[in-house]
mmCIF file of C-alpha atoms in Angstrom:
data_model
loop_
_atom_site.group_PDB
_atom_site.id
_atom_site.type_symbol
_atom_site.label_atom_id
_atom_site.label_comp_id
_atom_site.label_asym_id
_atom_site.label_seq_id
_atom_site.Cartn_x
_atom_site.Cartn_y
_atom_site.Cartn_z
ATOM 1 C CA UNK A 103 100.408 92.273 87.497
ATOM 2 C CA UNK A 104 99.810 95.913 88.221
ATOM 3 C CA UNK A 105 100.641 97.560 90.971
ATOM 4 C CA UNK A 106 100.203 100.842 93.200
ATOM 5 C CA UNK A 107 103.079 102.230 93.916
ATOM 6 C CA UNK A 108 103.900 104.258 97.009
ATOM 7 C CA UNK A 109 106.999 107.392 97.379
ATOM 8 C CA UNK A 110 108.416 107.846 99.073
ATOM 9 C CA UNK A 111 109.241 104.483 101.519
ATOM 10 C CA UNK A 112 110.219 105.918 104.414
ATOM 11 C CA UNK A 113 109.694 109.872 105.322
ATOM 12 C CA UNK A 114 111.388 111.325 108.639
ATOM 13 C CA UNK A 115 110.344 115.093 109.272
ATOM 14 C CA UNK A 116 110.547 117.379 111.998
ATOM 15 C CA UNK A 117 107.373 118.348 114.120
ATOM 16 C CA UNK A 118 105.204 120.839 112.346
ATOM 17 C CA UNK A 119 106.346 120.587 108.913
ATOM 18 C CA UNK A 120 104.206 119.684 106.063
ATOM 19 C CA UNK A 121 104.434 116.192 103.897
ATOM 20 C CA UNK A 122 103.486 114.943 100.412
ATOM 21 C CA UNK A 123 102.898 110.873 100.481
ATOM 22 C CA UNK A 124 102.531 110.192 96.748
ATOM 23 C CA UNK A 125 100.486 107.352 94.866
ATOM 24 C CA UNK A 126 99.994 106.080 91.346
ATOM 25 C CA UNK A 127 97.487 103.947 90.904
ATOM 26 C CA UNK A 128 96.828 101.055 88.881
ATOM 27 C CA UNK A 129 95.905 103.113 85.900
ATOM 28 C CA UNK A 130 92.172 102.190 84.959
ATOM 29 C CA UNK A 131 91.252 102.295 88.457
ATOM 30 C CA UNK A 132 88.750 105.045 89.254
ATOM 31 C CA UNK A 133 88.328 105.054 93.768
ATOM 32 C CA UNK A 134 91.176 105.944 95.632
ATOM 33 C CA UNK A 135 92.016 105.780 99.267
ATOM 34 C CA UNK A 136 94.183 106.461 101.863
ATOM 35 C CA UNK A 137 94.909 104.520 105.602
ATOM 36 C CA UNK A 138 97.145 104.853 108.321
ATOM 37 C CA UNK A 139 98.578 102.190 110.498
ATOM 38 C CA UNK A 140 99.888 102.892 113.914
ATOM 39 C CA UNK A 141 102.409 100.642 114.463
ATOM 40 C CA UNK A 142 101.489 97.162 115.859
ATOM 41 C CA UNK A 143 97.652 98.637 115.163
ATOM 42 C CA UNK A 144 94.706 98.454 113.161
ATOM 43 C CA UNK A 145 94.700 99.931 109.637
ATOM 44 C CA UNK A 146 92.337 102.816 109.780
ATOM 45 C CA UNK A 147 90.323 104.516 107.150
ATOM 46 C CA UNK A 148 91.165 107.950 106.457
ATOM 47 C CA UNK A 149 89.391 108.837 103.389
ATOM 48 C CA UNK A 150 88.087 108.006 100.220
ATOM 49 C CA UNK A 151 87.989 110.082 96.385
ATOM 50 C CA UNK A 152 86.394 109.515 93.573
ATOM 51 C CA UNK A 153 85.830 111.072 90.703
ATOM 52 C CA UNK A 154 88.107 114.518 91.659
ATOM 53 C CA UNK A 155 86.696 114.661 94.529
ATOM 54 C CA UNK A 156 86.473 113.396 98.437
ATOM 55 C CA UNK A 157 83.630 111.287 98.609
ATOM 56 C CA UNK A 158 84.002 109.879 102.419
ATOM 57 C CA UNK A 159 86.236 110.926 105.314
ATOM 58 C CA UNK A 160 86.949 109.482 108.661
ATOM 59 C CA UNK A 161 86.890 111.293 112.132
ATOM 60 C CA UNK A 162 90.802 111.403 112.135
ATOM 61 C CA UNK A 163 90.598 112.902 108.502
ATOM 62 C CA UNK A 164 90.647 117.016 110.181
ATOM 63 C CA UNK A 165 91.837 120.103 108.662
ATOM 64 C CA UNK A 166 95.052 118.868 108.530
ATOM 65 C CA UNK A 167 94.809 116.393 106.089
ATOM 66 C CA UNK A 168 94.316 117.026 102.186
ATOM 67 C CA UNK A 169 94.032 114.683 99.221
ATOM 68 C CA UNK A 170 94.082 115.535 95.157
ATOM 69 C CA UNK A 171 94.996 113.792 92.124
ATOM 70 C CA UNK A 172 96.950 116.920 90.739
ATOM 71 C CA UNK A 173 98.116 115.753 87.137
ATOM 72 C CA UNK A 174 95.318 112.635 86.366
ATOM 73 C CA UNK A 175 97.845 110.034 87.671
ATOM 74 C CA UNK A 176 99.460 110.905 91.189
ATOM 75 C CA UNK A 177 97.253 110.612 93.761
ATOM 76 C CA UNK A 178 98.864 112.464 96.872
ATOM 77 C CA UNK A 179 98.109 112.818 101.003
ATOM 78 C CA UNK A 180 99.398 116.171 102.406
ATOM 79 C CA UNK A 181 99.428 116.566 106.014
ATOM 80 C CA UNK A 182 100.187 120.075 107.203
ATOM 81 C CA UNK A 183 102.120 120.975 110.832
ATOM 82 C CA UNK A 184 102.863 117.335 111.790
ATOM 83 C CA UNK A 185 102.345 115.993 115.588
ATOM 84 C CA UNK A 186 104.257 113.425 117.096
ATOM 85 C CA UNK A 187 101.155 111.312 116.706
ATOM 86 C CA UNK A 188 101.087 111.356 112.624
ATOM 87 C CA UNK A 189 104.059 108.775 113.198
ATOM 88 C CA UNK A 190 102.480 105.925 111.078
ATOM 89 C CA UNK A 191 102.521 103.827 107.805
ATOM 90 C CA UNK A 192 100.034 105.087 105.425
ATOM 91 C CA UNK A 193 98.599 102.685 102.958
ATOM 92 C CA UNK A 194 97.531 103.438 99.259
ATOM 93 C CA UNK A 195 94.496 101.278 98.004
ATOM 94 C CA UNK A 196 93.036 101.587 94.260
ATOM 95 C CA UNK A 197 90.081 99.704 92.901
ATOM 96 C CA UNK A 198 88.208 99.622 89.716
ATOM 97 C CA UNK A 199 84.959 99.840 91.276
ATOM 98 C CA UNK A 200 83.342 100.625 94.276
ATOM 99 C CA UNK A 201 82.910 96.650 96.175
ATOM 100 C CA UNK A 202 85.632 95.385 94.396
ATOM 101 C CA UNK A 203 89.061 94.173 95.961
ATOM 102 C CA UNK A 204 91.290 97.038 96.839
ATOM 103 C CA UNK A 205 95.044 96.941 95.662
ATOM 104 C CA UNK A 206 97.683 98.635 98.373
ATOM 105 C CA UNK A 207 100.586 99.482 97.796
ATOM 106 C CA UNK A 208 103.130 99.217 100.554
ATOM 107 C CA UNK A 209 103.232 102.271 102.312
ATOM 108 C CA UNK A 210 105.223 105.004 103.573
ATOM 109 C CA UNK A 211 106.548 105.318 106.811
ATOM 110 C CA UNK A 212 105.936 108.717 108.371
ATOM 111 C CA UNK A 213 108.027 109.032 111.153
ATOM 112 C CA UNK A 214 107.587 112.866 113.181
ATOM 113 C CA UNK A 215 110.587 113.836 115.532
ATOM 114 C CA UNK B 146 81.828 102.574 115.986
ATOM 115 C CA UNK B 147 81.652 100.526 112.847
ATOM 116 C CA UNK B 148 84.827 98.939 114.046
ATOM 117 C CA UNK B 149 85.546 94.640 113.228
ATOM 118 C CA UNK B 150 86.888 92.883 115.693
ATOM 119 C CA UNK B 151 89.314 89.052 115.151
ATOM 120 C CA UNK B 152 89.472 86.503 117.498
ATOM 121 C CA UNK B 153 91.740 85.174 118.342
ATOM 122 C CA UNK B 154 94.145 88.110 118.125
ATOM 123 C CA UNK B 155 96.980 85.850 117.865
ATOM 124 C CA UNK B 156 97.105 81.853 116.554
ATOM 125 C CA UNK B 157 100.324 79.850 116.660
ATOM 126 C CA UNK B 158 99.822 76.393 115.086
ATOM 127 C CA UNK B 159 102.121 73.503 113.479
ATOM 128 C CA UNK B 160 102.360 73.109 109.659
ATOM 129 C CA UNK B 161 99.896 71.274 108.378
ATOM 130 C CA UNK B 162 97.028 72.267 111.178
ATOM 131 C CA UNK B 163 94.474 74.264 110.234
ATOM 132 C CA UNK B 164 93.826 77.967 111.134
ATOM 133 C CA UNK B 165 90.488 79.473 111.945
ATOM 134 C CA UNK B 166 90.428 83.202 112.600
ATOM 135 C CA UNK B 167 86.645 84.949 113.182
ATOM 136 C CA UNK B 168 85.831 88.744 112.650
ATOM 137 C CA UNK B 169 82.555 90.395 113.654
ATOM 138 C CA UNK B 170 81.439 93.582 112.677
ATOM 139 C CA UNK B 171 78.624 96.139 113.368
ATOM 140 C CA UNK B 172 77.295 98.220 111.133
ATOM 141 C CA UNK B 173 75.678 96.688 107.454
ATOM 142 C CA UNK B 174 78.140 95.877 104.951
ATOM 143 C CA UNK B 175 77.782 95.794 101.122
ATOM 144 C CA UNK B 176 80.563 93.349 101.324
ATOM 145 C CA UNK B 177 83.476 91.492 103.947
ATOM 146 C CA UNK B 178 86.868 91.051 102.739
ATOM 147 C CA UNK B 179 89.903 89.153 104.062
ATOM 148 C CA UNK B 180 93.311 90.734 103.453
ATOM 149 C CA UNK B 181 96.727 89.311 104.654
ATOM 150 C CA UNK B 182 99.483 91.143 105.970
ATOM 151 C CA UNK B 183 103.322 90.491 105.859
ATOM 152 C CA UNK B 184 105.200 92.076 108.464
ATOM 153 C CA UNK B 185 105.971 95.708 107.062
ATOM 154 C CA UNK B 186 103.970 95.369 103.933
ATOM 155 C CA UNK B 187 101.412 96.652 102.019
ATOM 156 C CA UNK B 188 97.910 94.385 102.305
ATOM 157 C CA UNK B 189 97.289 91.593 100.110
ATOM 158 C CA UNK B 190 93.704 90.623 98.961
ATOM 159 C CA UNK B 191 92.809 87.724 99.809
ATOM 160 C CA UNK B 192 89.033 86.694 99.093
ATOM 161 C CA UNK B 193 85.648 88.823 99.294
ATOM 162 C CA UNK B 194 82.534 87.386 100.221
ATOM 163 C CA UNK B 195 79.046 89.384 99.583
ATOM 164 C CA UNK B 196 76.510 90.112 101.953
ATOM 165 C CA UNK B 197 73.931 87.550 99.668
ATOM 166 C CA UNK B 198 76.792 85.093 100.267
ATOM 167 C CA UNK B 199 77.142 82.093 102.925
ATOM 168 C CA UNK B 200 80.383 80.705 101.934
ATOM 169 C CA UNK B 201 83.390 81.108 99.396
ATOM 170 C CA UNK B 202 86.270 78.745 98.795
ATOM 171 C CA UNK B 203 89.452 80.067 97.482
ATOM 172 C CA UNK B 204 92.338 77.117 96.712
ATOM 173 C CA UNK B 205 93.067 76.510 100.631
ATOM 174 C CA UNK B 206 91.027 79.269 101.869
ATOM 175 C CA UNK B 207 87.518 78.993 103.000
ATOM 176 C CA UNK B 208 85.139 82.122 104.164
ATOM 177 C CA UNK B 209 81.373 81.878 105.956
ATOM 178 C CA UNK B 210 79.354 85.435 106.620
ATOM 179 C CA UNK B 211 76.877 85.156 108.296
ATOM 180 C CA UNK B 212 74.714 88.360 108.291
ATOM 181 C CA UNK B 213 72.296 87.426 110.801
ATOM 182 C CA UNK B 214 75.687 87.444 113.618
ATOM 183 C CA UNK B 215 77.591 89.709 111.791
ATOM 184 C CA UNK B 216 80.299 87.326 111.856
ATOM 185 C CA UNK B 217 82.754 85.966 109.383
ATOM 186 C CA UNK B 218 85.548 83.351 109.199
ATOM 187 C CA UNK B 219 88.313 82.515 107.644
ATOM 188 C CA UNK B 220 89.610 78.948 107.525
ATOM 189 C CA UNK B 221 93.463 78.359 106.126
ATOM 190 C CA UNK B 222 93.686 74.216 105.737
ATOM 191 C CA UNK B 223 96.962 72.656 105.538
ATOM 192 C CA UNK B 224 98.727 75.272 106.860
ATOM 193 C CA UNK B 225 102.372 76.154 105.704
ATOM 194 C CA UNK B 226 105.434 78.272 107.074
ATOM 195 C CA UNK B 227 104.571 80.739 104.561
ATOM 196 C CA UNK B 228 101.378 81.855 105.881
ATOM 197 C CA UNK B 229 102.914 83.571 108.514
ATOM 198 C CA UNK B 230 101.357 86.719 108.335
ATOM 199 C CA UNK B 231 98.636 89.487 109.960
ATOM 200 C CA UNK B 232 94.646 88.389 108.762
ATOM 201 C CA UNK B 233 92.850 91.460 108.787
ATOM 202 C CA UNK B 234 89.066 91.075 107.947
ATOM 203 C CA UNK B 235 87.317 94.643 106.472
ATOM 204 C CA UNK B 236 83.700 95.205 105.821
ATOM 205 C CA UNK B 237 82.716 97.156 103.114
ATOM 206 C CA UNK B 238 79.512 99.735 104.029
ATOM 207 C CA UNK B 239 76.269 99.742 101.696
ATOM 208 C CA UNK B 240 77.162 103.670 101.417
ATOM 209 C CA UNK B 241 79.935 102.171 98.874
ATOM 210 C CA UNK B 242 83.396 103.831 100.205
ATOM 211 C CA UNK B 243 84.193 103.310 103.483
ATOM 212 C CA UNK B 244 85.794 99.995 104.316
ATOM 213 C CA UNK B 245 86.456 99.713 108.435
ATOM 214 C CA UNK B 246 89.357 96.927 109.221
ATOM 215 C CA UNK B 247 89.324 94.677 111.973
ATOM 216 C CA UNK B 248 92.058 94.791 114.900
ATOM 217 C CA UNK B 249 94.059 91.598 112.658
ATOM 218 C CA UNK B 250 95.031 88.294 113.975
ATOM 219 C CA UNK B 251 98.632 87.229 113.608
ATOM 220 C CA UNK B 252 99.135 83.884 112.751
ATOM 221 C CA UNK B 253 102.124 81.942 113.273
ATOM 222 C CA UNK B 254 102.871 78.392 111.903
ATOM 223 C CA UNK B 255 105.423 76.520 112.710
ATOM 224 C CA UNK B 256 107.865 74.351 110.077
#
Protein backbone atom coordinates (compact mmCIF):
# COMPACT_ATOMS: atom_id res chain seq x y z
CA UNK A 1 0.00 0.00 0.00
CA UNK A 2 1.30 3.50 -0.46
CA UNK A 3 2.68 5.43 1.85
CA UNK A 4 3.83 9.09 2.93
CA UNK A 5 6.96 9.16 3.90
CA UNK A 6 8.50 11.53 6.42
CA UNK A 7 12.73 12.79 6.64
CA UNK A 8 14.07 13.10 8.43
CA UNK A 9 12.89 10.85 11.82
CA UNK A 10 14.27 12.60 14.36
CA UNK A 11 15.79 16.38 14.00
CA UNK A 12 17.76 17.96 17.10
CA UNK A 13 18.76 21.73 16.42
CA UNK A 14 19.92 24.47 18.38
CA UNK A 15 17.56 27.47 19.35
CA UNK A 16 17.09 29.86 16.51
CA UNK A 17 18.17 27.92 13.64
CA UNK A 18 16.06 27.16 10.73
CA UNK A 19 14.61 23.44 9.71
CA UNK A 20 13.39 21.62 6.58
CA UNK A 21 10.80 18.60 7.62
CA UNK A 22 10.38 16.90 4.24
CA UNK A 23 7.30 14.86 2.78
CA UNK A 24 6.46 12.80 -0.28
CA UNK A 25 3.25 12.06 -0.70
CA UNK A 26 1.34 9.29 -1.95
CA UNK A 27 1.80 10.33 -5.51
CA UNK A 28 -1.81 10.96 -7.01
CA UNK A 29 -2.78 12.71 -3.99
CA UNK A 30 -3.56 16.38 -4.59
CA UNK A 31 -4.22 18.18 -0.48
CA UNK A 32 -1.45 18.26 1.69
CA UNK A 33 -1.05 19.03 5.32
CA UNK A 34 0.98 19.50 8.07
CA UNK A 35 0.37 18.91 12.25
CA UNK A 36 2.27 19.12 15.22
CA UNK A 37 1.99 17.06 18.32
CA UNK A 38 3.25 18.24 21.62
CA UNK A 39 4.22 15.45 23.34
CA UNK A 40 1.56 13.53 25.38
CA UNK A 41 -0.92 16.25 23.42
CA UNK A 42 -3.41 16.74 20.91
CA UNK A 43 -2.43 16.70 17.22
CA UNK A 44 -2.98 20.19 16.01
CA UNK A 45 -3.67 21.57 12.62
CA UNK A 46 -1.14 23.73 11.24
CA UNK A 47 -2.01 24.18 7.71
CA UNK A 48 -3.34 22.98 4.68
CA UNK A 49 -2.11 23.36 0.51
CA UNK A 50 -3.58 22.64 -2.33
CA UNK A 51 -3.08 23.15 -5.57
CA UNK A 52 0.58 25.25 -5.08
CA UNK A 53 -0.75 27.03 -2.77
CA UNK A 54 -1.84 27.48 1.16
CA UNK A 55 -5.37 27.13 1.23
CA UNK A 56 -6.02 27.16 5.26
CA UNK A 57 -3.77 28.02 8.20
CA UNK A 58 -4.11 27.70 11.88
CA UNK A 59 -3.47 30.43 14.61
CA UNK A 60 -0.06 28.72 15.50
CA UNK A 61 0.77 28.75 11.66
CA UNK A 62 2.81 32.67 12.11
CA UNK A 63 5.51 34.10 10.13
CA UNK A 64 7.64 31.57 11.10
CA UNK A 65 6.33 28.80 9.44
CA UNK A 66 6.48 28.16 5.51
CA UNK A 67 5.24 25.34 3.32
CA UNK A 68 5.98 24.57 -0.69
CA UNK A 69 6.07 21.65 -2.83
CA UNK A 70 9.44 22.81 -4.52
CA UNK A 71 10.08 20.05 -7.29
CA UNK A 72 6.14 18.52 -7.81
CA UNK A 73 6.88 15.71 -5.29
CA UNK A 74 8.48 16.92 -1.87
CA UNK A 75 6.27 18.61 0.10
CA UNK A 76 8.40 20.48 2.87
CA UNK A 77 7.66 22.57 6.45
CA UNK A 78 10.39 25.21 7.15
CA UNK A 79 10.38 26.80 10.41
CA UNK A 80 12.74 29.73 10.74
CA UNK A 81 14.62 30.86 14.33
CA UNK A 82 13.33 27.89 16.40
CA UNK A 83 11.95 28.38 20.18
CA UNK A 84 12.17 25.94 22.74
CA UNK A 85 8.46 25.51 22.22
CA UNK A 86 8.69 24.13 18.39
CA UNK A 87 9.88 20.86 20.33
CA UNK A 88 7.21 18.52 18.76
CA UNK A 89 6.39 15.63 16.29
CA UNK A 90 5.06 16.96 13.14
CA UNK A 91 2.76 14.79 11.16
CA UNK A 92 2.48 14.58 7.25
CA UNK A 93 -1.15 13.77 5.95
CA UNK A 94 -1.99 13.37 2.03
CA UNK A 95 -5.40 12.71 0.59
CA UNK A 96 -6.83 12.38 -2.80
CA UNK A 97 -9.61 14.60 -2.17
CA UNK A 98 -10.79 17.05 0.04
CA UNK A 99 -13.32 14.68 2.79
CA UNK A 100 -11.52 11.77 2.12
CA UNK A 101 -9.30 9.76 4.71
CA UNK A 102 -5.99 11.38 5.27
CA UNK A 103 -2.74 9.16 5.08
CA UNK A 104 0.21 10.29 7.77
CA UNK A 105 3.16 9.44 7.68
CA UNK A 106 5.03 9.03 10.92
CA UNK A 107 6.56 12.09 11.75
CA UNK A 108 9.58 13.85 12.65
CA UNK A 109 10.66 14.64 15.90
CA UNK A 110 11.78 18.25 16.28
CA UNK A 111 13.55 18.53 19.28
CA UNK A 112 15.00 22.57 20.02
CA UNK A 113 17.91 22.81 22.66
CA UNK B 1 -12.52 27.02 19.40
CA UNK B 2 -13.51 24.32 16.99
CA UNK B 3 -11.68 21.99 19.29
CA UNK B 4 -13.21 17.87 19.87
CA UNK B 5 -13.12 16.69 22.96
CA UNK B 6 -12.97 12.27 24.07
CA UNK B 7 -14.30 10.95 27.00
CA UNK B 8 -13.09 9.12 28.68
CA UNK B 9 -9.51 10.33 28.24
CA UNK B 10 -8.22 7.10 29.28
CA UNK B 11 -10.07 3.32 29.18
CA UNK B 12 -8.35 0.25 30.58
CA UNK B 13 -10.45 -2.90 29.94
CA UNK B 14 -9.85 -6.88 29.77
CA UNK B 15 -9.60 -8.66 26.37
CA UNK B 16 -12.56 -9.47 25.09
CA UNK B 17 -14.69 -6.36 26.76
CA UNK B 18 -15.80 -3.89 24.73
CA UNK B 19 -14.52 -0.26 24.41
CA UNK B 20 -16.66 2.79 23.97
CA UNK B 21 -14.84 6.09 23.55
CA UNK B 22 -17.23 9.45 22.73
CA UNK B 23 -15.95 12.73 21.01
CA UNK B 24 -17.97 15.94 20.72
CA UNK B 25 -17.24 18.70 18.68
CA UNK B 26 -18.38 22.32 17.96
CA UNK B 27 -18.31 23.83 15.00
CA UNK B 28 -20.24 22.03 11.60
CA UNK B 29 -18.38 19.35 10.07
CA UNK B 30 -18.48 18.09 6.44
CA UNK B 31 -17.36 14.89 7.94
CA UNK B 32 -15.99 12.97 11.58
CA UNK B 33 -13.23 10.62 11.37
CA UNK B 34 -11.69 8.15 13.84
CA UNK B 35 -7.92 7.66 13.64
CA UNK B 36 -5.80 5.35 15.95
CA UNK B 37 -2.59 6.05 17.33
CA UNK B 38 0.38 3.71 18.30
CA UNK B 39 2.62 5.06 20.74
CA UNK B 40 5.24 7.17 18.62
CA UNK B 41 3.55 6.71 15.32
CA UNK B 42 2.15 8.25 12.59
CA UNK B 43 -2.03 8.11 12.65
CA UNK B 44 -3.85 5.35 11.22
CA UNK B 45 -7.34 5.80 9.57
CA UNK B 46 -9.65 4.15 10.94
CA UNK B 47 -13.36 4.79 9.67
CA UNK B 48 -15.18 8.15 8.48
CA UNK B 49 -18.65 8.74 9.01
CA UNK B 50 -20.57 11.74 7.05
CA UNK B 51 -22.53 14.34 8.46
CA UNK B 52 -25.90 12.63 6.43
CA UNK B 53 -24.74 9.53 8.33
CA UNK B 54 -26.16 7.86 11.71
CA UNK B 55 -24.02 4.89 11.92
CA UNK B 56 -21.07 2.94 10.15
CA UNK B 57 -19.78 -0.52 10.91
CA UNK B 58 -16.29 -1.37 10.07
CA UNK B 59 -15.28 -5.37 10.84
CA UNK B 60 -15.22 -4.82 14.83
CA UNK B 61 -15.64 -1.19 14.76
CA UNK B 62 -18.86 0.60 15.06
CA UNK B 63 -19.37 4.65 14.73
CA UNK B 64 -22.84 6.82 15.59
CA UNK B 65 -22.79 10.88 14.76
CA UNK B 66 -25.17 12.38 15.82
CA UNK B 67 -25.38 15.98 14.43
CA UNK B 68 -28.09 17.22 16.46
CA UNK B 69 -25.37 16.68 19.88
CA UNK B 70 -22.46 17.00 18.01
CA UNK B 71 -21.36 13.84 19.35
CA UNK B 72 -19.79 10.73 17.99
CA UNK B 73 -18.72 7.25 19.19
CA UNK B 74 -16.68 4.74 18.62
CA UNK B 75 -17.39 1.20 19.79
CA UNK B 76 -14.30 -1.55 19.55
CA UNK B 77 -16.20 -5.16 20.37
CA UNK B 78 -14.18 -8.01 21.38
CA UNK B 79 -11.42 -6.22 22.31
CA UNK B 80 -7.77 -7.58 21.85
CA UNK B 81 -4.15 -6.78 23.27
CA UNK B 82 -3.46 -5.27 20.05
CA UNK B 83 -5.71 -2.42 20.22
CA UNK B 84 -3.69 -0.80 22.57
CA UNK B 85 -3.40 2.42 21.18
CA UNK B 86 -4.42 6.50 21.30
CA UNK B 87 -8.32 7.01 19.54
CA UNK B 88 -8.29 10.35 18.31
CA UNK B 89 -11.67 11.48 16.74
CA UNK B 90 -11.25 14.67 13.98
CA UNK B 91 -14.02 16.55 12.37
CA UNK B 92 -13.68 17.64 9.08
CA UNK B 93 -15.17 21.53 8.48
CA UNK B 94 -17.79 22.20 5.54
CA UNK B 95 -14.99 24.89 4.41
CA UNK B 96 -13.22 21.50 3.10
CA UNK B 97 -9.49 21.73 4.70
CA UNK B 98 -9.29 22.10 8.09
CA UNK B 99 -9.67 18.96 10.15
CA UNK B 100 -9.52 19.89 14.22
CA UNK B 101 -8.51 16.56 16.40
CA UNK B 102 -9.87 15.72 19.57
CA UNK B 103 -7.67 15.59 22.91
CA UNK B 104 -7.44 11.28 22.17
CA UNK B 105 -8.39 8.61 24.52
CA UNK B 106 -5.82 5.95 25.32
CA UNK B 107 -7.05 2.70 25.55
CA UNK B 108 -5.51 -0.08 27.27
CA UNK B 109 -6.60 -3.80 27.14
CA UNK B 110 -5.43 -6.21 29.00
CA UNK B 111 -4.27 -10.03 27.71
Amino acid sequence: EPEVTQTPSHQVTQMGQEVILRCVPISNHLYFYWYRQILGQKVEFLVSFYNNEISEKSEIFDDQFSVERPDGSNFTLKIRSTKLEDSAMYFCATTGGSFQPQHFGDGTRLSIL
Amino acid sequence: SQQGEEDPQALSIQEGENATMNCSYKTSINNLQWYRQNSGRGLVHLILIRSNEREKHSGRLRVTLDTSKKSSSLLITASRAADTASYFCAGHGTGGFKTIFGAGTRLFVKA
